[in-house]
mmCIF file of C-alpha atoms in Angstrom:
data_model
loop_
_atom_site.group_PDB
_atom_site.id
_atom_site.type_symbol
_atom_site.label_atom_id
_atom_site.label_comp_id
_atom_site.label_asym_id
_atom_site.label_seq_id
_atom_site.Cartn_x
_atom_site.Cartn_y
_atom_site.Cartn_z
ATOM 1 C CA UNK A 1 58.509 94.284 136.453
ATOM 2 C CA UNK A 2 60.385 97.111 138.388
ATOM 3 C CA UNK A 3 58.276 100.002 139.197
ATOM 4 C CA UNK A 4 56.288 99.577 135.846
ATOM 5 C CA UNK A 5 59.337 99.036 133.717
ATOM 6 C CA UNK A 6 59.974 95.630 132.050
ATOM 7 C CA UNK A 7 62.658 93.296 133.245
ATOM 8 C CA UNK A 8 65.100 94.332 130.352
ATOM 9 C CA UNK A 9 65.048 97.864 131.738
ATOM 10 C CA UNK A 10 64.205 97.544 135.104
ATOM 11 C CA UNK A 11 67.203 95.308 136.107
ATOM 12 C CA UNK A 12 69.528 98.565 136.032
ATOM 13 C CA UNK A 13 67.517 99.765 138.881
ATOM 14 C CA UNK A 14 69.004 97.014 140.752
ATOM 15 C CA UNK A 15 72.449 97.849 139.869
ATOM 16 C CA UNK A 16 72.179 101.409 141.097
ATOM 17 C CA UNK A 17 70.166 100.386 144.327
ATOM 18 C CA UNK A 18 73.030 97.875 145.023
ATOM 19 C CA UNK A 19 75.693 100.597 144.302
ATOM 20 C CA UNK A 20 74.009 102.719 147.013
ATOM 21 C CA UNK A 21 73.707 99.747 149.545
ATOM 22 C CA UNK A 22 77.524 99.203 149.165
ATOM 23 C CA UNK A 23 77.853 102.731 149.938
ATOM 24 C CA UNK A 24 76.404 102.191 153.382
ATOM 25 C CA UNK A 25 78.333 99.034 153.875
ATOM 26 C CA UNK A 26 81.706 100.402 152.878
ATOM 27 C CA UNK A 27 81.610 103.282 155.422
ATOM 28 C CA UNK A 28 83.965 101.104 157.407
ATOM 29 C CA UNK A 29 86.583 102.588 155.036
ATOM 30 C CA UNK A 30 86.379 105.796 156.690
ATOM 31 C CA UNK A 31 87.610 104.513 159.945
ATOM 32 C CA UNK A 32 90.864 106.659 159.961
ATOM 33 C CA UNK A 33 88.855 109.725 160.216
ATOM 34 C CA UNK A 34 87.546 108.216 163.637
ATOM 35 C CA UNK A 35 90.890 107.170 165.002
ATOM 36 C CA UNK A 36 91.788 110.695 166.305
ATOM 37 C CA UNK A 37 88.396 111.743 167.936
ATOM 38 C CA UNK A 38 88.012 108.211 169.397
ATOM 39 C CA UNK A 39 91.640 108.394 171.013
ATOM 40 C CA UNK A 40 90.492 111.752 172.575
ATOM 41 C CA UNK A 41 87.086 110.498 173.604
ATOM 42 C CA UNK A 42 88.452 107.680 175.559
ATOM 43 C CA UNK A 43 91.580 109.419 177.042
ATOM 44 C CA UNK A 44 90.106 112.952 177.829
ATOM 45 C CA UNK A 45 86.562 112.279 178.335
ATOM 46 C CA UNK A 46 86.646 108.880 179.843
ATOM 47 C CA UNK A 47 90.118 108.970 181.342
ATOM 48 C CA UNK A 48 91.232 105.619 179.965
ATOM 49 C CA UNK A 49 94.626 105.406 178.504
ATOM 50 C CA UNK A 50 94.474 103.691 174.990
ATOM 51 C CA UNK A 51 97.257 102.683 172.309
ATOM 52 C CA UNK A 52 97.344 103.118 168.549
ATOM 53 C CA UNK A 53 97.010 99.423 168.241
ATOM 54 C CA UNK A 54 93.839 99.416 170.450
ATOM 55 C CA UNK A 55 91.993 102.059 168.374
ATOM 56 C CA UNK A 56 92.808 100.347 165.227
ATOM 57 C CA UNK A 57 91.473 97.011 166.503
ATOM 58 C CA UNK A 58 87.757 97.551 165.988
ATOM 59 C CA UNK A 59 88.500 98.133 162.096
ATOM 60 C CA UNK A 60 90.340 94.908 162.213
ATOM 61 C CA UNK A 61 87.425 92.998 164.022
ATOM 62 C CA UNK A 62 85.095 94.435 161.695
ATOM 63 C CA UNK A 63 86.589 93.294 158.449
ATOM 64 C CA UNK A 64 87.516 89.991 159.962
ATOM 65 C CA UNK A 65 83.780 89.533 160.968
ATOM 66 C CA UNK A 66 82.774 90.619 157.322
ATOM 67 C CA UNK A 67 85.284 88.174 155.691
ATOM 68 C CA UNK A 68 83.964 85.258 158.040
ATOM 69 C CA UNK A 69 80.117 86.191 157.378
ATOM 70 C CA UNK A 70 80.354 86.692 153.620
ATOM 71 C CA UNK A 71 81.016 82.998 152.588
ATOM 72 C CA UNK A 72 78.833 81.593 155.115
ATOM 73 C CA UNK A 73 75.821 83.475 153.844
ATOM 74 C CA UNK A 74 76.015 82.307 150.365
ATOM 75 C CA UNK A 75 74.090 79.170 150.913
ATOM 76 C CA UNK A 76 71.215 81.109 152.186
ATOM 77 C CA UNK A 77 70.797 83.403 149.285
ATOM 78 C CA UNK A 78 68.713 80.846 147.336
ATOM 79 C CA UNK A 79 66.449 79.918 150.374
ATOM 80 C CA UNK A 80 65.523 83.419 151.490
ATOM 81 C CA UNK A 81 66.391 85.577 148.615
ATOM 82 C CA UNK A 82 68.604 88.615 148.306
ATOM 83 C CA UNK A 83 65.872 91.048 149.724
ATOM 84 C CA UNK A 84 65.792 89.450 153.091
ATOM 85 C CA UNK A 85 69.389 88.774 153.227
ATOM 86 C CA UNK A 86 70.053 92.577 152.507
ATOM 87 C CA UNK A 87 67.620 93.555 155.024
ATOM 88 C CA UNK A 88 69.071 91.135 157.888
ATOM 89 C CA UNK A 89 72.655 92.469 157.121
ATOM 90 C CA UNK A 90 71.442 95.944 157.079
ATOM 91 C CA UNK A 91 69.772 95.837 160.607
ATOM 92 C CA UNK A 92 72.902 94.445 162.036
ATOM 93 C CA UNK A 93 75.102 96.788 160.296
ATOM 94 C CA UNK A 94 72.931 99.661 161.539
ATOM 95 C CA UNK A 95 72.737 98.271 165.131
ATOM 96 C CA UNK A 96 76.595 97.981 165.168
ATOM 97 C CA UNK A 97 77.181 101.523 164.596
ATOM 98 C CA UNK A 98 74.257 102.624 167.037
ATOM 99 C CA UNK A 99 75.279 100.327 169.763
ATOM 100 C CA UNK A 100 79.094 101.543 169.461
ATOM 101 C CA UNK A 101 78.026 104.827 170.313
ATOM 102 C CA UNK A 102 77.275 103.696 173.855
ATOM 103 C CA UNK A 103 80.681 102.103 174.280
ATOM 104 C CA UNK A 104 82.570 102.950 177.505
ATOM 105 C CA UNK A 105 85.642 100.934 176.820
ATOM 106 C CA UNK A 106 87.477 100.014 173.612
ATOM 107 C CA UNK A 107 86.587 96.399 174.363
ATOM 108 C CA UNK A 108 83.005 97.209 174.119
ATOM 109 C CA UNK A 109 83.882 98.951 170.730
ATOM 110 C CA UNK A 110 85.512 95.890 169.566
ATOM 111 C CA UNK A 111 82.320 93.999 169.890
ATOM 112 C CA UNK A 112 79.444 96.156 169.244
ATOM 113 C CA UNK A 113 81.195 97.894 166.175
ATOM 114 C CA UNK A 114 83.515 95.223 165.242
ATOM 115 C CA UNK A 115 81.540 91.948 165.481
ATOM 116 C CA UNK A 116 77.900 93.100 165.032
ATOM 117 C CA UNK A 117 78.690 95.692 162.380
ATOM 118 C CA UNK A 118 81.042 93.362 160.649
ATOM 119 C CA UNK A 119 78.753 90.505 160.558
ATOM 120 C CA UNK A 120 75.955 92.727 159.299
ATOM 121 C CA UNK A 121 78.291 93.860 156.268
ATOM 122 C CA UNK A 122 79.377 90.300 155.639
ATOM 123 C CA UNK A 123 75.675 89.203 155.431
ATOM 124 C CA UNK A 124 74.560 92.081 153.209
ATOM 125 C CA UNK A 125 77.560 92.241 150.961
ATOM 126 C CA UNK A 126 77.236 89.346 148.563
ATOM 127 C CA UNK A 127 73.326 89.848 148.040
ATOM 128 C CA UNK A 128 73.307 92.673 145.672
ATOM 129 C CA UNK A 129 76.347 91.219 143.896
ATOM 130 C CA UNK A 130 74.524 87.841 143.309
ATOM 131 C CA UNK A 131 71.507 89.515 142.100
ATOM 132 C CA UNK A 132 73.457 91.642 139.509
ATOM 133 C CA UNK A 133 75.171 88.521 138.335
ATOM 134 C CA UNK A 134 72.005 86.627 137.658
ATOM 135 C CA UNK A 135 70.079 89.544 136.118
ATOM 136 C CA UNK A 136 73.203 90.332 133.808
ATOM 137 C CA UNK A 137 74.310 87.148 132.224
ATOM 138 C CA UNK A 138 75.175 89.253 129.287
ATOM 139 C CA UNK A 139 77.000 91.785 130.955
ATOM 140 C CA UNK A 140 78.060 90.343 134.138
ATOM 141 C CA UNK A 141 81.410 91.826 134.919
ATOM 142 C CA UNK A 142 80.195 95.168 134.161
ATOM 143 C CA UNK A 143 76.980 95.087 136.325
ATOM 144 C CA UNK A 144 78.889 93.457 139.230
ATOM 145 C CA UNK A 145 81.885 96.051 138.907
ATOM 146 C CA UNK A 146 79.203 98.735 139.125
ATOM 147 C CA UNK A 147 77.713 97.436 142.194
ATOM 148 C CA UNK A 148 80.945 96.787 143.956
ATOM 149 C CA UNK A 149 82.115 100.479 143.021
ATOM 150 C CA UNK A 150 79.642 101.623 145.780
ATOM 151 C CA UNK A 151 81.829 99.898 148.455
ATOM 152 C CA UNK A 152 85.062 101.490 147.156
ATOM 153 C CA UNK A 153 83.668 104.886 146.689
ATOM 154 C CA UNK A 154 82.034 104.877 150.193
ATOM 155 C CA UNK A 155 84.712 106.728 152.106
ATOM 156 C CA UNK A 156 84.534 109.472 149.556
ATOM 157 C CA UNK A 157 81.367 110.375 150.930
ATOM 158 C CA UNK A 158 81.211 108.848 154.489
ATOM 159 C CA UNK A 159 84.786 110.185 155.425
ATOM 160 C CA UNK A 160 83.902 113.866 154.736
ATOM 161 C CA UNK A 161 80.316 113.763 156.266
ATOM 162 C CA UNK A 162 82.032 111.896 159.437
ATOM 163 C CA UNK A 163 84.543 114.693 159.565
ATOM 164 C CA UNK A 164 81.558 117.371 159.729
ATOM 165 C CA UNK A 165 79.384 115.577 161.905
ATOM 166 C CA UNK A 166 82.039 114.778 164.513
ATOM 167 C CA UNK A 167 82.672 118.684 164.665
ATOM 168 C CA UNK A 168 78.919 119.135 165.173
ATOM 169 C CA UNK A 169 77.621 116.143 167.277
ATOM 170 C CA UNK A 170 80.764 114.491 168.577
ATOM 171 C CA UNK A 171 82.427 111.067 167.717
ATOM 172 C CA UNK A 172 79.686 109.028 169.403
ATOM 173 C CA UNK A 173 76.862 111.146 168.167
ATOM 174 C CA UNK A 174 78.266 110.429 164.666
ATOM 175 C CA UNK A 175 78.060 106.758 165.218
ATOM 176 C CA UNK A 176 74.379 106.924 166.173
ATOM 177 C CA UNK A 177 73.513 109.258 163.130
ATOM 178 C CA UNK A 178 75.349 106.806 160.697
ATOM 179 C CA UNK A 179 73.711 103.671 162.151
ATOM 180 C CA UNK A 180 70.409 104.955 161.909
ATOM 181 C CA UNK A 181 70.775 106.145 158.576
ATOM 182 C CA UNK A 182 72.277 102.970 157.297
ATOM 183 C CA UNK A 183 69.650 100.676 159.019
ATOM 184 C CA UNK A 184 66.716 102.795 157.104
ATOM 185 C CA UNK A 185 68.570 103.268 153.775
ATOM 186 C CA UNK A 186 69.504 99.463 153.690
ATOM 187 C CA UNK A 187 65.839 98.453 154.692
ATOM 188 C CA UNK A 188 64.474 100.677 151.856
ATOM 189 C CA UNK A 189 66.892 99.985 149.219
ATOM 190 C CA UNK A 190 66.447 96.149 149.655
ATOM 191 C CA UNK A 191 62.593 96.186 148.932
ATOM 192 C CA UNK A 192 63.083 95.879 145.139
ATOM 193 C CA UNK A 193 65.571 93.124 145.174
ATOM 194 C CA UNK A 194 64.682 89.642 143.855
ATOM 195 C CA UNK A 195 66.418 87.094 141.519
ATOM 196 C CA UNK A 196 65.147 86.565 137.958
ATOM 197 C CA UNK A 197 62.720 83.692 137.306
ATOM 198 C CA UNK A 198 64.373 80.552 136.455
ATOM 199 C CA UNK A 199 65.599 80.301 132.699
ATOM 200 C CA UNK A 200 65.179 84.111 132.288
ATOM 201 C CA UNK A 201 67.767 85.606 129.839
ATOM 202 C CA UNK A 202 67.621 89.094 128.358
ATOM 203 C CA UNK A 203 66.692 89.889 124.893
ATOM 204 C CA UNK A 204 69.407 88.970 122.346
ATOM 205 C CA UNK A 205 71.367 86.804 124.723
ATOM 206 C CA UNK A 206 72.433 83.675 123.107
ATOM 207 C CA UNK A 207 72.291 80.916 125.651
ATOM 208 C CA UNK A 208 71.202 80.583 129.312
ATOM 209 C CA UNK A 209 72.575 81.939 132.434
ATOM 210 C CA UNK A 210 73.791 78.471 133.533
ATOM 211 C CA UNK A 211 75.950 78.144 130.310
ATOM 212 C CA UNK A 212 77.333 81.796 130.634
ATOM 213 C CA UNK A 213 78.510 80.804 134.011
ATOM 214 C CA UNK A 214 81.045 78.479 132.540
ATOM 215 C CA UNK A 215 80.620 75.910 135.277
ATOM 216 C CA UNK A 216 83.705 73.513 135.856
ATOM 217 C CA UNK A 217 84.461 70.341 137.923
ATOM 218 C CA UNK A 218 86.961 71.962 140.557
ATOM 219 C CA UNK A 219 85.234 71.689 143.752
ATOM 220 C CA UNK A 220 86.579 73.254 147.260
ATOM 221 C CA UNK A 221 88.490 69.858 148.329
ATOM 222 C CA UNK A 222 90.318 69.906 145.102
ATOM 223 C CA UNK A 223 91.161 73.550 145.035
ATOM 224 C CA UNK A 224 92.634 73.415 148.521
ATOM 225 C CA UNK A 225 95.096 70.832 147.416
ATOM 226 C CA UNK A 226 96.445 73.037 144.521
ATOM 227 C CA UNK A 227 99.544 75.303 144.739
ATOM 228 C CA UNK A 228 97.701 77.789 142.669
ATOM 229 C CA UNK A 229 95.328 78.273 145.752
ATOM 230 C CA UNK A 230 97.956 78.833 148.051
ATOM 231 C CA UNK A 231 99.793 81.263 145.821
ATOM 232 C CA UNK A 232 96.588 83.233 145.220
ATOM 233 C CA UNK A 233 95.518 83.365 148.867
ATOM 234 C CA UNK A 234 99.030 84.546 149.974
ATOM 235 C CA UNK A 235 99.029 87.271 147.268
ATOM 236 C CA UNK A 236 95.483 88.488 148.225
ATOM 237 C CA UNK A 237 96.507 88.350 151.806
ATOM 238 C CA UNK A 238 99.421 90.643 151.237
ATOM 239 C CA UNK A 239 97.471 92.982 148.710
ATOM 240 C CA UNK A 240 94.613 93.447 151.390
ATOM 241 C CA UNK A 241 97.223 93.791 154.319
ATOM 242 C CA UNK A 242 99.042 96.628 152.575
ATOM 243 C CA UNK A 243 95.700 98.380 151.376
ATOM 244 C CA UNK A 244 93.882 97.868 154.475
ATOM 245 C CA UNK A 245 96.776 98.960 156.726
ATOM 246 C CA UNK A 246 96.894 102.218 154.554
ATOM 247 C CA UNK A 247 92.938 102.802 154.911
ATOM 248 C CA UNK A 248 93.305 102.401 158.604
ATOM 249 C CA UNK A 249 96.014 104.904 159.186
ATOM 250 C CA UNK A 250 95.529 107.332 156.089
ATOM 251 C CA UNK A 251 94.564 110.426 158.145
ATOM 252 C CA UNK A 252 97.020 109.826 161.269
ATOM 253 C CA UNK A 253 99.952 109.174 158.754
ATOM 254 C CA UNK A 254 98.832 112.606 156.945
ATOM 255 C CA UNK A 255 98.775 114.724 159.993
ATOM 256 C CA UNK A 256 101.502 113.096 162.066
ATOM 257 C CA UNK A 257 104.096 112.262 159.383
ATOM 258 C CA UNK A 258 103.771 114.848 156.740
ATOM 259 C CA UNK A 259 101.968 117.678 158.680
ATOM 260 C CA UNK A 260 98.639 117.746 156.771
ATOM 261 C CA UNK A 261 95.936 119.975 158.384
ATOM 262 C CA UNK A 262 92.993 118.085 159.651
ATOM 263 C CA UNK A 263 90.250 119.202 157.224
ATOM 264 C CA UNK A 264 92.679 118.541 154.278
ATOM 265 C CA UNK A 265 93.292 115.016 155.732
ATOM 266 C CA UNK A 266 89.628 114.079 155.817
ATOM 267 C CA UNK A 267 89.132 115.344 152.359
ATOM 268 C CA UNK A 268 92.131 113.436 151.098
ATOM 269 C CA UNK A 269 90.727 110.164 152.751
ATOM 270 C CA UNK A 270 87.407 110.706 150.484
ATOM 271 C CA UNK A 271 89.977 111.497 147.428
ATOM 272 C CA UNK A 272 91.808 108.081 148.139
ATOM 273 C CA UNK A 273 88.349 106.529 147.994
ATOM 274 C CA UNK A 274 88.033 107.285 144.164
ATOM 275 C CA UNK A 275 91.243 105.221 143.648
ATOM 276 C CA UNK A 276 89.952 102.427 145.793
ATOM 277 C CA UNK A 277 86.607 102.422 143.676
ATOM 278 C CA UNK A 278 88.304 102.829 140.384
ATOM 279 C CA UNK A 279 90.990 100.095 141.102
ATOM 280 C CA UNK A 280 88.269 97.468 140.723
ATOM 281 C CA UNK A 281 87.452 97.996 136.932
ATOM 282 C CA UNK A 282 90.886 98.953 135.964
ATOM 283 C CA UNK A 283 92.669 95.847 137.583
ATOM 284 C CA UNK A 284 89.787 93.581 136.808
ATOM 285 C CA UNK A 285 90.252 94.383 133.024
ATOM 286 C CA UNK A 286 93.943 94.140 133.218
ATOM 287 C CA UNK A 287 93.402 90.555 134.738
ATOM 288 C CA UNK A 288 91.452 89.679 131.646
ATOM 289 C CA UNK A 289 94.253 91.195 129.432
ATOM 290 C CA UNK A 290 97.449 90.045 130.722
ATOM 291 C CA UNK A 291 96.470 87.442 133.246
ATOM 292 C CA UNK A 292 96.411 86.919 136.845
ATOM 293 C CA UNK A 293 99.943 86.282 137.668
ATOM 294 C CA UNK A 294 101.042 89.600 135.697
ATOM 295 C CA UNK A 295 98.485 91.616 137.116
ATOM 296 C CA UNK A 296 99.301 90.593 140.463
ATOM 297 C CA UNK A 297 103.165 91.452 139.950
ATOM 298 C CA UNK A 298 102.066 95.048 138.741
ATOM 299 C CA UNK A 299 100.155 95.708 141.950
ATOM 300 C CA UNK A 300 103.044 94.619 144.012
ATOM 301 C CA UNK A 301 105.339 96.806 142.239
ATOM 302 C CA UNK A 302 103.231 99.633 142.867
ATOM 303 C CA UNK A 303 102.764 98.923 146.443
ATOM 304 C CA UNK A 304 106.373 98.475 146.994
ATOM 305 C CA UNK A 305 107.301 101.446 145.084
ATOM 306 C CA UNK A 306 104.923 103.507 146.681
ATOM 307 C CA UNK A 307 105.981 102.292 150.192
ATOM 308 C CA UNK A 308 109.673 102.819 149.451
ATOM 309 C CA UNK A 309 109.116 106.309 148.118
ATOM 310 C CA UNK A 310 107.050 107.343 151.185
ATOM 311 C CA UNK A 311 109.728 105.898 153.427
ATOM 312 C CA UNK A 312 112.353 107.901 151.766
ATOM 313 C CA UNK A 313 110.639 111.111 150.944
ATOM 314 C CA UNK A 314 107.775 111.724 153.564
ATOM 315 C CA UNK A 315 106.209 114.723 152.019
ATOM 316 C CA UNK A 316 102.678 115.789 151.153
ATOM 317 C CA UNK A 317 102.896 115.136 147.203
ATOM 318 C CA UNK A 318 104.616 111.836 148.116
ATOM 319 C CA UNK A 319 102.063 110.918 150.516
ATOM 320 C CA UNK A 320 99.116 111.694 148.283
ATOM 321 C CA UNK A 321 100.532 109.586 145.539
ATOM 322 C CA UNK A 322 101.562 106.783 147.752
ATOM 323 C CA UNK A 323 98.186 106.508 149.508
ATOM 324 C CA UNK A 324 96.357 106.871 146.226
ATOM 325 C CA UNK A 325 98.405 103.802 144.875
ATOM 326 C CA UNK A 326 97.781 101.796 148.082
ATOM 327 C CA UNK A 327 94.062 102.252 148.206
ATOM 328 C CA UNK A 328 93.883 101.742 144.450
ATOM 329 C CA UNK A 329 95.912 98.469 144.496
ATOM 330 C CA UNK A 330 93.447 97.219 147.391
ATOM 331 C CA UNK A 331 90.377 97.890 145.059
ATOM 332 C CA UNK A 332 92.391 96.174 142.413
ATOM 333 C CA UNK A 333 92.648 93.036 144.520
ATOM 334 C CA UNK A 334 89.018 93.002 145.300
ATOM 335 C CA UNK A 335 88.679 92.437 141.601
ATOM 336 C CA UNK A 336 91.789 90.215 140.784
ATOM 337 C CA UNK A 337 90.923 87.692 143.579
ATOM 338 C CA UNK A 338 87.338 86.722 142.445
ATOM 339 C CA UNK A 339 88.200 87.008 138.792
ATOM 340 C CA UNK A 340 91.328 84.758 139.386
ATOM 341 C CA UNK A 341 89.246 82.325 141.408
ATOM 342 C CA UNK A 342 86.843 81.925 138.464
ATOM 343 C CA UNK A 343 89.619 81.597 136.028
ATOM 344 C CA UNK A 344 91.550 79.096 138.024
ATOM 345 C CA UNK A 345 88.949 76.978 139.492
ATOM 346 C CA UNK A 346 85.833 77.719 137.446
ATOM 347 C CA UNK A 347 82.436 78.552 138.707
ATOM 348 C CA UNK A 348 80.955 75.084 139.527
ATOM 349 C CA UNK A 349 81.636 75.497 143.311
ATOM 350 C CA UNK A 350 82.413 79.244 142.999
ATOM 351 C CA UNK A 351 80.511 80.435 146.340
ATOM 352 C CA UNK A 352 82.415 78.217 148.483
ATOM 353 C CA UNK A 353 85.808 78.468 146.508
ATOM 354 C CA UNK A 354 85.831 82.169 146.641
ATOM 355 C CA UNK A 355 84.375 82.304 150.132
ATOM 356 C CA UNK A 356 87.751 80.428 151.414
ATOM 357 C CA UNK A 357 90.009 82.669 149.176
ATOM 358 C CA UNK A 358 88.206 85.605 150.747
ATOM 359 C CA UNK A 359 89.255 84.938 154.104
ATOM 360 C CA UNK A 360 92.536 86.231 152.840
ATOM 361 C CA UNK A 361 90.919 89.753 153.127
ATOM 362 C CA UNK A 362 89.900 88.979 156.774
ATOM 363 C CA UNK A 363 93.364 87.933 157.810
ATOM 364 C CA UNK A 364 94.769 90.984 155.969
ATOM 365 C CA UNK A 365 92.410 93.069 157.752
ATOM 366 C CA UNK A 366 93.626 91.909 161.298
ATOM 367 C CA UNK A 367 97.417 91.911 160.455
ATOM 368 C CA UNK A 368 97.641 95.094 158.539
ATOM 369 C CA UNK A 369 96.346 97.688 160.976
ATOM 370 C CA UNK A 370 97.769 95.891 163.979
ATOM 371 C CA UNK A 371 101.263 95.653 162.428
ATOM 372 C CA UNK A 372 100.721 99.484 161.744
ATOM 373 C CA UNK A 373 99.739 100.049 165.450
ATOM 374 C CA UNK A 374 102.557 98.076 166.954
ATOM 375 C CA UNK A 375 105.054 99.853 164.840
ATOM 376 C CA UNK A 376 103.594 103.264 165.945
ATOM 377 C CA UNK A 377 103.491 102.263 169.441
ATOM 378 C CA UNK A 378 107.115 101.091 169.491
ATOM 379 C CA UNK A 379 108.665 103.778 167.438
ATOM 380 C CA UNK A 380 106.476 106.838 167.926
ATOM 381 C CA UNK A 381 105.762 107.222 164.175
ATOM 382 C CA UNK A 382 103.988 105.436 161.428
ATOM 383 C CA UNK A 383 106.940 105.867 159.207
ATOM 384 C CA UNK A 384 108.556 102.368 159.914
ATOM 385 C CA UNK A 385 105.516 100.811 158.517
ATOM 386 C CA UNK A 386 106.356 101.239 154.964
ATOM 387 C CA UNK A 387 109.475 99.487 154.689
ATOM 388 C CA UNK A 388 107.690 96.302 156.129
ATOM 389 C CA UNK A 389 105.055 96.919 153.490
ATOM 390 C CA UNK A 390 107.823 96.983 150.719
ATOM 391 C CA UNK A 391 109.394 93.818 151.982
ATOM 392 C CA UNK A 392 106.046 92.258 151.735
ATOM 393 C CA UNK A 393 105.515 93.428 148.212
ATOM 394 C CA UNK A 394 108.585 91.690 147.293
ATOM 395 C CA UNK A 395 107.627 88.629 148.816
ATOM 396 C CA UNK A 396 104.390 89.045 146.939
ATOM 397 C CA UNK A 397 106.027 89.350 143.592
ATOM 398 C CA UNK A 398 108.036 85.937 144.399
ATOM 399 C CA UNK A 399 104.650 84.254 145.244
ATOM 400 C CA UNK A 400 102.840 85.605 142.098
ATOM 401 C CA UNK A 401 105.265 83.462 139.994
ATOM 402 C CA UNK A 402 103.207 80.366 141.165
ATOM 403 C CA UNK A 403 99.805 81.775 139.955
ATOM 404 C CA UNK A 404 100.015 80.077 136.757
ATOM 405 C CA UNK A 405 97.072 79.642 134.280
ATOM 406 C CA UNK A 406 97.994 75.922 133.640
#
């Protein structure tokens, strides 16, 4: 029973609570809004010289710790249940934001925001997804997709809210407000979470949740010896590198390269988040329709085309189109990769298998923003980033041909 509702109807409550939890966890995607104010805070208020790479590093560290913690948490879900796991992750996430507000150096920000906050998100991220998957053996993809939409859409709300709060309370005050809000919200939203009783199935569902999972025999050691694993991992890495690079520099590119006014730049970060969220169900469905390899090729054509277009014609309309596509393809890869893992290697050892593949996300989180920061520091402009992304997309297309179904 959920708040007086039977499990059949009440399970939908968990989907929307999971979406709300992911809205809090996904606030990291609003990082580009903090880049300018943090640079100003460290240089003017604290008198410390900082580079573009240094200001982008907390974002990279956060996502890397997220990627590392997520697969390590999986085995504890059955022991402690989703409620306690979400609460533990929510507390760390909130503390990461709160403690970061007291940073007196960029190095402190790396640890307080990047490590503590990133580990918190990694711990909490998988629990609402796992709960939705178990409560919806009849509509698993749809339910999980709705939960994950919250993470993708987060910047639509948090970027605009951050822009307002930074103007009122300053950048460090905004960190404190976000942290306190995320801590309280995740603790409250986690309370109803639990897994269904063993053997439970919804009315009219023919079969058991175990049967619906389509378990197969491919285990982690066997997976890492296959060529498809390396092809999928590299493709996922390139897709995440391009997308997370775009997310980390969306606002600075808008203001520095194409001259977008600051308020509009913040609004556009929220606009791009719609594509990040929407890319998940769209590319997830496309993976089912035309297979993972062809879907991967489609994303790399879009990534490469968007990058070349922006490098050639750096204007406001092209910037909006290019970044919408880059954010959308990142969201797409967060659906393509898990669906491809299940398709190629089955679900018998899925938590461990996808956990290893998900490390590509963490690698992309480190490489993408740092490449962008290095190019900005070396050339004085972010424009040189996009030819590099286009070359990587070409390599992705070549790699994708090794992602065969058989």
